[in-house]
Short mmCIF file of C-alpha atoms in Angstrom, two decimals:
data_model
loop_
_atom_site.label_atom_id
_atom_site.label_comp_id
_atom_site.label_asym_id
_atom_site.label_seq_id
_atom_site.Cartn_x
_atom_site.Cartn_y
_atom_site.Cartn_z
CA UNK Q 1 110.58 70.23 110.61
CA UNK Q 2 109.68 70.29 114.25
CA UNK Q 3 107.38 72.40 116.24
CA UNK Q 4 107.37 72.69 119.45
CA UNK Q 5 106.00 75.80 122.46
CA UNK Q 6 106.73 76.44 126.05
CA UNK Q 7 104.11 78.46 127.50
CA UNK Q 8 106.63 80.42 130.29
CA UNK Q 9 103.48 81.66 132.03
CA UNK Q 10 99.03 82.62 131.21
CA UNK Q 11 100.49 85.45 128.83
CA UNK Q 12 103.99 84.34 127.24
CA UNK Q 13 105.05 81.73 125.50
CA UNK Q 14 108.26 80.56 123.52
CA UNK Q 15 107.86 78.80 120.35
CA UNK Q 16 111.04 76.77 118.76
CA UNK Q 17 111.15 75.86 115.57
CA UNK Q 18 113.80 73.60 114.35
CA UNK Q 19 114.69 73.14 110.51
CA UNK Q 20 116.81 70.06 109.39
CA UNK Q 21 118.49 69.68 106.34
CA UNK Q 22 115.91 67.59 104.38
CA UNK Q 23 113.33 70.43 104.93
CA UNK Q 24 115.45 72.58 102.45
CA UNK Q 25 117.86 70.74 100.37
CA UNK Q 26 116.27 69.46 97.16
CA UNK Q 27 114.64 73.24 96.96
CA UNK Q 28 118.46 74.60 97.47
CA UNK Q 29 120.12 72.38 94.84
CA UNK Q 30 117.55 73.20 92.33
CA UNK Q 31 117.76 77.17 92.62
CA UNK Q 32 122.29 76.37 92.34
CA UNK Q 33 121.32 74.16 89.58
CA UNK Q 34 119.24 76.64 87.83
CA UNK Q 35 121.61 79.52 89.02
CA UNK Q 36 124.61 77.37 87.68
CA UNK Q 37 122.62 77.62 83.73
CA UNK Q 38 122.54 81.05 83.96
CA UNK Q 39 125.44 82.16 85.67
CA UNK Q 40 128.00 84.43 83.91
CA UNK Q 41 131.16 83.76 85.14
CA UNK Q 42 134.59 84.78 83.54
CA UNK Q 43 136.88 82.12 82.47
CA UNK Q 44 133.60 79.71 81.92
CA UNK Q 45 130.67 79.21 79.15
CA UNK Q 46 127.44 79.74 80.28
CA UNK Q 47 125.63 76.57 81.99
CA UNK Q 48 129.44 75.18 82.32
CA UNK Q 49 130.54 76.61 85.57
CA UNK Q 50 131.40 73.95 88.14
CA UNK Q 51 128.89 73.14 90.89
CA UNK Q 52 131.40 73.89 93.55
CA UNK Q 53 131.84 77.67 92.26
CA UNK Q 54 128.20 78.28 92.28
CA UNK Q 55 127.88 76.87 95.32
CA UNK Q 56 130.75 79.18 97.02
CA UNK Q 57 129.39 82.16 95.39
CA UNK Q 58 125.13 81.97 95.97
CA UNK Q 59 125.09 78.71 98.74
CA UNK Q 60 124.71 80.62 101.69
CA UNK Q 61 122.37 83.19 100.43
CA UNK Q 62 120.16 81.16 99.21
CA UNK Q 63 120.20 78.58 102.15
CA UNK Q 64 119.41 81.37 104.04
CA UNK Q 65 116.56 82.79 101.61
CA UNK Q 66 114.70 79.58 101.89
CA UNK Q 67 115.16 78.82 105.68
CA UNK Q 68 113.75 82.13 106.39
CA UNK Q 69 110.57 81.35 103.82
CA UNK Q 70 110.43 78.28 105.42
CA UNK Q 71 110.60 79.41 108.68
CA UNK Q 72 107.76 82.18 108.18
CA UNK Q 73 105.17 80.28 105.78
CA UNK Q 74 104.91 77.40 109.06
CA UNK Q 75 105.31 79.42 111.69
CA UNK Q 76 102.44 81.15 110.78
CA UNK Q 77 100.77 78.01 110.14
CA UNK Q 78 101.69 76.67 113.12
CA UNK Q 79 100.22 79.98 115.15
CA UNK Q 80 97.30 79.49 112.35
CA UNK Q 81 96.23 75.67 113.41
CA UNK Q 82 97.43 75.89 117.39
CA UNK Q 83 94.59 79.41 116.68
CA UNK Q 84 97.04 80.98 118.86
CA UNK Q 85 95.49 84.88 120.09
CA UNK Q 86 98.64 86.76 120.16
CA UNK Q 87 99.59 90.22 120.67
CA UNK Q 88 101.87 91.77 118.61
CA UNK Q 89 103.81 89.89 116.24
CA UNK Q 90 106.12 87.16 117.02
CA UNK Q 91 109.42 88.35 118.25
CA UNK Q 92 112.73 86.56 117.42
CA UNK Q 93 115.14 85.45 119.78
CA UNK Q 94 118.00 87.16 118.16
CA UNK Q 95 121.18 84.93 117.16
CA UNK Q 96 124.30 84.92 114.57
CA UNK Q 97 123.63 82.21 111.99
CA UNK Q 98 127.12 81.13 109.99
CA UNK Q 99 125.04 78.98 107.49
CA UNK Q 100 127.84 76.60 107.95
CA UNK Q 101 125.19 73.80 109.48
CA UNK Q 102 122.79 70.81 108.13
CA UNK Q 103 120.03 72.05 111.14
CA UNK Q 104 119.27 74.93 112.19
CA UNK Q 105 116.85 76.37 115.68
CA UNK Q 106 115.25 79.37 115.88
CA UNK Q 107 113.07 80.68 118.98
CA UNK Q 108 110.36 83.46 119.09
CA UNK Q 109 109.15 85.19 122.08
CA UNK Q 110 105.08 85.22 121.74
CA UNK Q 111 102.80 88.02 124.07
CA UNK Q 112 99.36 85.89 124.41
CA UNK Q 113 95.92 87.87 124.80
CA UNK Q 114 94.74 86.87 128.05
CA UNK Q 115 91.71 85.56 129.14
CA UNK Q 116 88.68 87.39 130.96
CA UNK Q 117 84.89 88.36 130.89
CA UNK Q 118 83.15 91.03 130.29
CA UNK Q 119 80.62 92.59 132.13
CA UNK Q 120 78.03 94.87 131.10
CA UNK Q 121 75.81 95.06 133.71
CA UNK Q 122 77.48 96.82 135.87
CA UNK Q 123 76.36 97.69 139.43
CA UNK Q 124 76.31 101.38 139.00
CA UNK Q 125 73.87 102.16 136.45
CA UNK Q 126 75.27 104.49 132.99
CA UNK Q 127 73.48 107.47 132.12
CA UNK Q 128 71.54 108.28 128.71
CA UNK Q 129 71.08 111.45 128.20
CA UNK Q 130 67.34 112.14 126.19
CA UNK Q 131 68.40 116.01 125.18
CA UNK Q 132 65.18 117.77 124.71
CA UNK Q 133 64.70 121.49 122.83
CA UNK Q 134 63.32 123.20 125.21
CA UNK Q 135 61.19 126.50 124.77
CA UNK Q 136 63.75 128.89 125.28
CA UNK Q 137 65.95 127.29 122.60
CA UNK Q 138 63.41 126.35 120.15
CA UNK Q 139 62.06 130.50 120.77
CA UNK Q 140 66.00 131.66 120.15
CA UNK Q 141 66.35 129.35 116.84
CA UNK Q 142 62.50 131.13 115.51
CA UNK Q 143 65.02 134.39 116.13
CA UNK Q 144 67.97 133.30 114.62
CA UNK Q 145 65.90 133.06 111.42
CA UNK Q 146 63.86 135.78 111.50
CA UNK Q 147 67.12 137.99 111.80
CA UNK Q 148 69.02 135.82 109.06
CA UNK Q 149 65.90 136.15 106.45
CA UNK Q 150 65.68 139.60 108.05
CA UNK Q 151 65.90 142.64 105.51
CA UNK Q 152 68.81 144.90 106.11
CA UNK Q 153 68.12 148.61 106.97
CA UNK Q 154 71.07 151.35 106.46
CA UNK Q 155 72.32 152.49 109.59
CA UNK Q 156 74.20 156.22 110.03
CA UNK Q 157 75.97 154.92 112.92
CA UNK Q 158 76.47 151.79 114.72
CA UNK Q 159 73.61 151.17 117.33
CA UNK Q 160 73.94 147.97 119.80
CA UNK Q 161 71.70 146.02 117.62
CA UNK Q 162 74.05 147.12 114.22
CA UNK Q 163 75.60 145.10 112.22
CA UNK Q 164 78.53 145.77 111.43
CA UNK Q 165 81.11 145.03 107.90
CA UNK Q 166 84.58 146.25 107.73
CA UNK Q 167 87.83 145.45 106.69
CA UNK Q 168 90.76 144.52 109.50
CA UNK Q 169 94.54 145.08 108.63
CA UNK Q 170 98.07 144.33 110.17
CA UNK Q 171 100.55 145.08 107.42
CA UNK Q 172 103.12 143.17 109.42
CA UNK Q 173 100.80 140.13 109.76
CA UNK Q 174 99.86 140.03 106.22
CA UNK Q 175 96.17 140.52 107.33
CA UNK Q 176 93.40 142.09 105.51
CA UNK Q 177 90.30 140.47 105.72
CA UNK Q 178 86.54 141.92 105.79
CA UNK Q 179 84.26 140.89 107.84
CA UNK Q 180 80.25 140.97 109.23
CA UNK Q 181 79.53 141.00 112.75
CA UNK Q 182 77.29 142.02 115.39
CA UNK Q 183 78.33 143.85 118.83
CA UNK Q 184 76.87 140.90 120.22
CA UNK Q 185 79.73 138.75 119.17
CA UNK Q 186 82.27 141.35 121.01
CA UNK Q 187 84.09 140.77 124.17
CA UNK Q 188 83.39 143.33 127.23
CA UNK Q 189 81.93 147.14 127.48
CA UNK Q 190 85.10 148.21 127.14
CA UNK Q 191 85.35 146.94 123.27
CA UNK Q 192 81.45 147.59 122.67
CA UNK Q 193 82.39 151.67 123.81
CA UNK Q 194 84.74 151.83 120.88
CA UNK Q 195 82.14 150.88 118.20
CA UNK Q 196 78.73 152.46 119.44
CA UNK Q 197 78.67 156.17 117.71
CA UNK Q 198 81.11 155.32 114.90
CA UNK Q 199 80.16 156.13 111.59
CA UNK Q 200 81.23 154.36 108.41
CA UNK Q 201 84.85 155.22 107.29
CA UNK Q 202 86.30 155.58 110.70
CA UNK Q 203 89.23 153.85 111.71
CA UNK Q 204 89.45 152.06 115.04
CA UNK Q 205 92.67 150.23 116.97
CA UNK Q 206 91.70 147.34 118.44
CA UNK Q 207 93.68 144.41 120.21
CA UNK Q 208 92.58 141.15 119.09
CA UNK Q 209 93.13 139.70 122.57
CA UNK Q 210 89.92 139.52 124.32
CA UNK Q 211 87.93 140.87 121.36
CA UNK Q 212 85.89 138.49 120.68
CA UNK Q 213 83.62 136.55 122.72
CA UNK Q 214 85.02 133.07 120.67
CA UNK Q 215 88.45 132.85 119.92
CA UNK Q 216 87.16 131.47 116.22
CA UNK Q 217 84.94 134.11 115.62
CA UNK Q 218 88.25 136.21 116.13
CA UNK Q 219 89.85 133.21 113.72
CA UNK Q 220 87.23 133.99 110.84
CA UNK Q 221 87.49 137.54 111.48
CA UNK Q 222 91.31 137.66 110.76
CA UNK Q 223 91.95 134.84 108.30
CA UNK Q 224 94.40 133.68 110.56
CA UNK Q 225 95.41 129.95 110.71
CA UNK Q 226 94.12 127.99 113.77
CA UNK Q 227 97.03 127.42 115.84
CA UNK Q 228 97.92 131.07 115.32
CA UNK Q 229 94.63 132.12 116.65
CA UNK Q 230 94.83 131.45 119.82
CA UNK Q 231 96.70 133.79 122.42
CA UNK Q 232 97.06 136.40 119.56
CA UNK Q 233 97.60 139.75 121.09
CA UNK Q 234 98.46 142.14 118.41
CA UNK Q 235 96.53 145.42 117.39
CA UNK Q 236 94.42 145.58 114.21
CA UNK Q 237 92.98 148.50 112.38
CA UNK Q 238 89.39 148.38 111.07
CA UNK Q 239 87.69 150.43 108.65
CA UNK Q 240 83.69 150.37 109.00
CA UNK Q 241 82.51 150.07 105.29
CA UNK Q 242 79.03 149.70 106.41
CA UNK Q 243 76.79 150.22 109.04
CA UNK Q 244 73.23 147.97 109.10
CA UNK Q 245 70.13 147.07 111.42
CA UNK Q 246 68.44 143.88 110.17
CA UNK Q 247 64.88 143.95 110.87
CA UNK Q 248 63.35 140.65 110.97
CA UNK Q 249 61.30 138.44 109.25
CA UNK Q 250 57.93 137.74 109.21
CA UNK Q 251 56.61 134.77 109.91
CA UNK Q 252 54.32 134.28 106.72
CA UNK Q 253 53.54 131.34 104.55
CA UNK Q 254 56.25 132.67 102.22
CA UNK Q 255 59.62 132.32 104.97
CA UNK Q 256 57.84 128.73 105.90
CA UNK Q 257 58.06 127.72 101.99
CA UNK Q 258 61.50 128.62 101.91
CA UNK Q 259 63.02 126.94 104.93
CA UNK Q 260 60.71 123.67 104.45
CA UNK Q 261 59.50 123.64 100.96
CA UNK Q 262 55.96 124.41 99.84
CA UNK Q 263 53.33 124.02 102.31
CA UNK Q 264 55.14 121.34 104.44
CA UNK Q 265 54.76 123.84 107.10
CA UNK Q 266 51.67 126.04 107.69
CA UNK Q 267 51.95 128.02 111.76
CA UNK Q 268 54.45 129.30 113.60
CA UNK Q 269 52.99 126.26 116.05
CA UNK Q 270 54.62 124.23 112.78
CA UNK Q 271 57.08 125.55 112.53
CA UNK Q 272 58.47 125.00 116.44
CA UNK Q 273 57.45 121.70 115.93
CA UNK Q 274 59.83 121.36 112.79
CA UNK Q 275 62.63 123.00 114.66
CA UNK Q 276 62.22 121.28 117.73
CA UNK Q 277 61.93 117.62 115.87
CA UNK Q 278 65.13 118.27 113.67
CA UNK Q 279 66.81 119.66 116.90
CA UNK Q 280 66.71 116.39 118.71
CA UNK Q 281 67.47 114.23 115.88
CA UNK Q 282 70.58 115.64 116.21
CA UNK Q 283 71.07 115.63 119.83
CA UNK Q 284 70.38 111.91 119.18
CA UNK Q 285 73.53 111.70 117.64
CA UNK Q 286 75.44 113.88 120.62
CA UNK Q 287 73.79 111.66 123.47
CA UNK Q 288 74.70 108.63 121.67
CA UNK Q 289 78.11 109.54 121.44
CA UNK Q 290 78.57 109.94 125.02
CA UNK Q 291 76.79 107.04 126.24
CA UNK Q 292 78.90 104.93 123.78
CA UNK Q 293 82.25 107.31 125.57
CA UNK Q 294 80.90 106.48 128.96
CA UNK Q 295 80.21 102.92 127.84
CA UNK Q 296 83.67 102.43 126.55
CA UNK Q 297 85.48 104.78 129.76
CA UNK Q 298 83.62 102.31 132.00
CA UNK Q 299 84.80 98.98 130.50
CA UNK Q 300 88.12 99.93 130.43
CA UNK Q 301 88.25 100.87 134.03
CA UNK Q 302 86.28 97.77 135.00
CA UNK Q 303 87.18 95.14 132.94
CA UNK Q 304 90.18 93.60 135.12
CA UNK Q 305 93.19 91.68 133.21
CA UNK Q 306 96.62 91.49 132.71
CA UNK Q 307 98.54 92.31 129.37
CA UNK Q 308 102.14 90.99 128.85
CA UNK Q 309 103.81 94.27 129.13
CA UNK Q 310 107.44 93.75 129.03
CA UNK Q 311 106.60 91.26 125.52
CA UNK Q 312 104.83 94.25 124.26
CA UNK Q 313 107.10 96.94 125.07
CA UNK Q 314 109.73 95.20 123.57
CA UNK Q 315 107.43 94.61 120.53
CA UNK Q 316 107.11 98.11 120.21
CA UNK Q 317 110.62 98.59 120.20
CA UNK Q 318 110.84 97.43 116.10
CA UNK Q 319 107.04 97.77 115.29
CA UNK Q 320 107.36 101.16 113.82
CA UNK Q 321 109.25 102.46 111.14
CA UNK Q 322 112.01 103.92 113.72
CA UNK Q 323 113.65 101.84 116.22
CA UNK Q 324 112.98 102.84 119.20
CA UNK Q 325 114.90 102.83 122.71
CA UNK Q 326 113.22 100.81 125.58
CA UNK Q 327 112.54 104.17 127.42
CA UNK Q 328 110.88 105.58 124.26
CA UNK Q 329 108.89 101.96 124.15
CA UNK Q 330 108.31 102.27 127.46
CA UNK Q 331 106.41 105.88 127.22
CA UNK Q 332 104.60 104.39 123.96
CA UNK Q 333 103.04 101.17 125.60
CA UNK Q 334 102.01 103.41 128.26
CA UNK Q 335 100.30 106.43 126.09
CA UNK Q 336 98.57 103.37 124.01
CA UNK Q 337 97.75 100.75 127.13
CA UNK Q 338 94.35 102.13 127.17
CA UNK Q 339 93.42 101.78 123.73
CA UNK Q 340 95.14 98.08 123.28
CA UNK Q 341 92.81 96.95 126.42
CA UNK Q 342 89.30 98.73 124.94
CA UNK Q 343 90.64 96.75 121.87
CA UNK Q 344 90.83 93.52 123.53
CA UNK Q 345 87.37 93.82 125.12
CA UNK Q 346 86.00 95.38 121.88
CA UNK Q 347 86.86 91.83 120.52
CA UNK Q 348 85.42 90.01 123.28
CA UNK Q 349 81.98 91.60 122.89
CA UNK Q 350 81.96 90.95 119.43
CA UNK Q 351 82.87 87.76 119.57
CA UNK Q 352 80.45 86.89 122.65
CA UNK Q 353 77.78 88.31 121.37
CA UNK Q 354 78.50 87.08 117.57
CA UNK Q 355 78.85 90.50 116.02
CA UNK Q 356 80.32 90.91 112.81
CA UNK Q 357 81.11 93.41 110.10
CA UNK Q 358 80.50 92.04 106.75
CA UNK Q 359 81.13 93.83 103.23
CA UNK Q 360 77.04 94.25 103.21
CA UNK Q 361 77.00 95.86 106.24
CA UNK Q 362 79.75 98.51 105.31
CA UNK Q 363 78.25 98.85 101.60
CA UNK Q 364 74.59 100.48 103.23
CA UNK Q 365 76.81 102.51 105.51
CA UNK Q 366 78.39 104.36 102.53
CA UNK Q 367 75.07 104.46 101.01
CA UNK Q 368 73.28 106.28 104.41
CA UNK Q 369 76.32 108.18 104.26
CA UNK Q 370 76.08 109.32 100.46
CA UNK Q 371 72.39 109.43 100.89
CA UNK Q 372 72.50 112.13 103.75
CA UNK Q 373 75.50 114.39 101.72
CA UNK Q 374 73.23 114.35 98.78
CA UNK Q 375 70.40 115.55 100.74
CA UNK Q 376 72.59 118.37 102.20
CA UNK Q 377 72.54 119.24 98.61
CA UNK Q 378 69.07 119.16 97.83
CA UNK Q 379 69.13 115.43 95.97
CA UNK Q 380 66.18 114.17 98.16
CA UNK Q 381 65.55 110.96 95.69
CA UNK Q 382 69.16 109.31 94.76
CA UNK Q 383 68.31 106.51 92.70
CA UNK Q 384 69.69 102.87 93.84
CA UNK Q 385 71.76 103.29 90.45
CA UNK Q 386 73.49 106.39 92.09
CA UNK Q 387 73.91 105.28 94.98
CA UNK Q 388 75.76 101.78 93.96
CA UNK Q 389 77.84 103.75 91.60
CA UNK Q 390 79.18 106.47 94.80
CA UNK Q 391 79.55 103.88 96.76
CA UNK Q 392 81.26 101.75 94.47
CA UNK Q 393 83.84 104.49 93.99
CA UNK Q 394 83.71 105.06 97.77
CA UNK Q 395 84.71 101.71 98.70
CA UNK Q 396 87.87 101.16 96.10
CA UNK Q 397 89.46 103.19 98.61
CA UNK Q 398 91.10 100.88 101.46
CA UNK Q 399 90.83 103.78 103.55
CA UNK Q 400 87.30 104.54 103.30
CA UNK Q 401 86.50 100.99 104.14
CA UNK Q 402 88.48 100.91 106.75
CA UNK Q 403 87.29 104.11 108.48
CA UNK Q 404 83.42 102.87 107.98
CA UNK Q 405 83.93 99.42 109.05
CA UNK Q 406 85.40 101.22 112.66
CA UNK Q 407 81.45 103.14 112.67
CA UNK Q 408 79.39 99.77 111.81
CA UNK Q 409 81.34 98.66 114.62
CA UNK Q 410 80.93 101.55 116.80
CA UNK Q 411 76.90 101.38 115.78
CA UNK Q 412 76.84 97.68 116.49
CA UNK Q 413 78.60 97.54 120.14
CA UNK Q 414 76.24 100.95 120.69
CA UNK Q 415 72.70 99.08 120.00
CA UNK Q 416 74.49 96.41 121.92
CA UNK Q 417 75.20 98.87 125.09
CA UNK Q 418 71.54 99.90 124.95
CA UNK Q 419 70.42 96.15 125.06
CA UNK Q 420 72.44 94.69 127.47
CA UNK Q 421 73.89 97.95 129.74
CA UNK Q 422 73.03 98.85 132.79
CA UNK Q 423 71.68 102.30 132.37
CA UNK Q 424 69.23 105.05 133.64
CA UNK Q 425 67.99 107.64 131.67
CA UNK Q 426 68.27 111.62 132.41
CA UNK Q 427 66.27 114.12 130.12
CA UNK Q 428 67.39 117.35 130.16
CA UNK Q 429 67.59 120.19 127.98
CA UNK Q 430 71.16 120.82 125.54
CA UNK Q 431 71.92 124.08 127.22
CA UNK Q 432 71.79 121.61 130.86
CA UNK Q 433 73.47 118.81 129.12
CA UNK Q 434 76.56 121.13 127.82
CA UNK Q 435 76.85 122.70 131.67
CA UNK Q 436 76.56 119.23 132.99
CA UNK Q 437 79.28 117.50 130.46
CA UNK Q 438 81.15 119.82 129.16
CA UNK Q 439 81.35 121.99 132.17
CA UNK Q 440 80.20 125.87 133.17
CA UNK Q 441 80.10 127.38 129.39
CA UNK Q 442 81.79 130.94 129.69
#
């Protein structure tokens, strides 16, 4: 068997392979010669059939059985010890085969990753965000759960600071759904008119469009699905089943004990501390996430290279499990161009920097993982025992491992960003980082 590639240009190549009779024979004669003891053939006793019949009959199916193994078990091996970086998979030069022959060629189009660097410290400098809870936040959250560990006061009629349960209905739309909300959460004067003064057991029409201040809120309120949610303009009846004020409150040793446990905190000085110090653990996470964005939406951009597109697209073409048309391949290689380069320099880093994901690594993921859902839960202690077990389970699934391999990753290339990046950093507080990322919040 014979090897051989033509490298057409920096990013495609054709590799021929050519198979000669020796290569296969002895293993073809010995699956007709077992074939030819087994075969039940009329007009012959079994293992008596002449050579020539068997060979007429199964000869060119298995010649072309074994080519093909052939063919794939050192092709790969070739691609293997040449430690060709390809794209794709090989692509066969497609060609009627008789099976009438001693030799046989075959030729296979190859997309090659190309070659580049990366840089990461670029001229203009990335921002990380350091998202601080300010006063007016950490003052609104101390409000939040005064009025949610509030007592609830009986109402005669609802008030601007009422809270409100009733039950919404649309026959036609199958809905009937109760519901608690506050005239806070409602969209306009106009809607707020129609509830201040009512009493409970009256009947109001509303239109769900605009009735709500979040299109979710109006989502929960419904029991609508998702999708449906949004743009629904249909009119609802509500019945007021109650009508409550919640006062708030107080801010004694006995709220602190609940929220926190006993005695972890003692002030309302505390206690802003506590909320302000789980507050920006979390924002952690949420500046993180767009540095690593910015990070990766800057590399992509500025990492310069060429891809073999027309290999790929044609790739593409019989990668999936539909065929596809080269316009359709086309469209695809363009919608996935992005990702397949942030892949390619994903690999680079890695590699550069010696970076690697090992079974260890993914293992105390699951555990952090498990750990944290557990404490959600109130299981502050797990045992190691536990934990090995859950994550034993965890891990059988291909999916799972797969899914938190791609975050050990992400974690490793983001520690790597913070090293190596060229970055400034902006503090600011989340209601400023929202407006300034996200955009004006209506």
């Amino acid at each position: 068997m014979k090897i051989t590639r033509e490298n057409i240009d920096a990013l495609n190549a054709v590799v021929k392979v050519d198979i000669a009779k020796e290569d296969y024979s002895a293993k073809v004669e010995k699956i007709l010669t077992d074939y030819r003891k087994t075969a039940n053939i009329p007009g012959f006793r079994k293992g008596h059939v002449p050579m020539g019949m068997v060979k007429k009959q199964y000869g060119k199916a298995v010649l072309a059985e074994e080519v093909n193994k052939l063919l794939q078990e050192n092709l790969n091996k070739y691609l293997s010890e040449e430690k060709l970086d390809i794209l794709g998979n090989p692509l066969p030069k497609v060609k009627d085969i008789e099976w009438e022959d001693d030799d046989y060629s075959f030729e296979f189009e190859l997309g090659l990753s190309p070659e580049f660097d990366v840089d990461l410290n670029a001229k203009k400098a990335i921002t990380r965000y350091n998202i601080v809870a300010d006063d007016k936040m950490i003052d609104e959250q101390v409000e939040r759960i005064q009025k949610q560990y509030g007592k609830l006061i009986s109402q005669n009629e609802v008030e601007k600071d009422s809270e409100i349960t009733g039950t919404f209905t649309n026959e036609a739309e199958g809905i009937e759904n109760k519901f608690t909300f506050t005239l806070e959460q409602i969209k306009g004067k106009t809607n707020e008119k129609k509830f201040i003064g009512a009493i409970a057991g009256d009947q109001l029409n509303l239109k769900t469009k605009g009735l709500f201040n979040d299109e979710h809120e109006l989502q929960n309120a419904l029991k609508v699905e998702h999708d449906k949610v949004h743009g629904l303009d249909i009119e609802v009846n509500f019945e007021i089943n109650e009508i409550n004020k919640r006062e708030a409150a107080e801010l004694d040793q006995e709220l602190f004990d609940k929220l926190f446990g006993k005695d972890v905190v003692k002030s309302v000085t505390e206690l802003k501390s506590k909320i302000k110090e789980d507050a920006e653990k979390q924002f952690v996470q949420q500046a993180d996430q767009k540095f690593l964005n910015d990070v990766t939406e800057h590399l992509v951009e500025n990492t310069k290279f060429d891809l073999p597109s027309e290999f790929l697209t044609k790739w593409m073409q019989t990668a999936g499990e539909k065929q596809l048309t080269l316009e359709e391949a086309k469209e695809e290689y363009e919608k996935s161009e992005k990702s397949l380069r942030y892949q390619l320099i994903e690999g680079k880093l890695m590699k550069d920097n010696d970076l690697k994901v090992d079974f260890e690594d993914v293992k105390a993921s699951a555990k952090d993982m498990i750990r944290m859902q557990m404490a959600q839960f109130g299981q502050m202690n797990p045992s190691d025992k536990e934990l090995d077990d859950i994550a034993a389970r965890v891990l059988s699934n291909q999916d799972e491992v797969r899914k938190i391999s791609e975050q050990v990753v992400s974690k490793k290339l983001l520690d790597l960003y913070k090293e190596k990046a060229n970055t400034k950093t902006k503090e600011l507080s989340y209601e400023d980082f929202v407006t300034e990322v996200y955009g004006k919040q209506k």
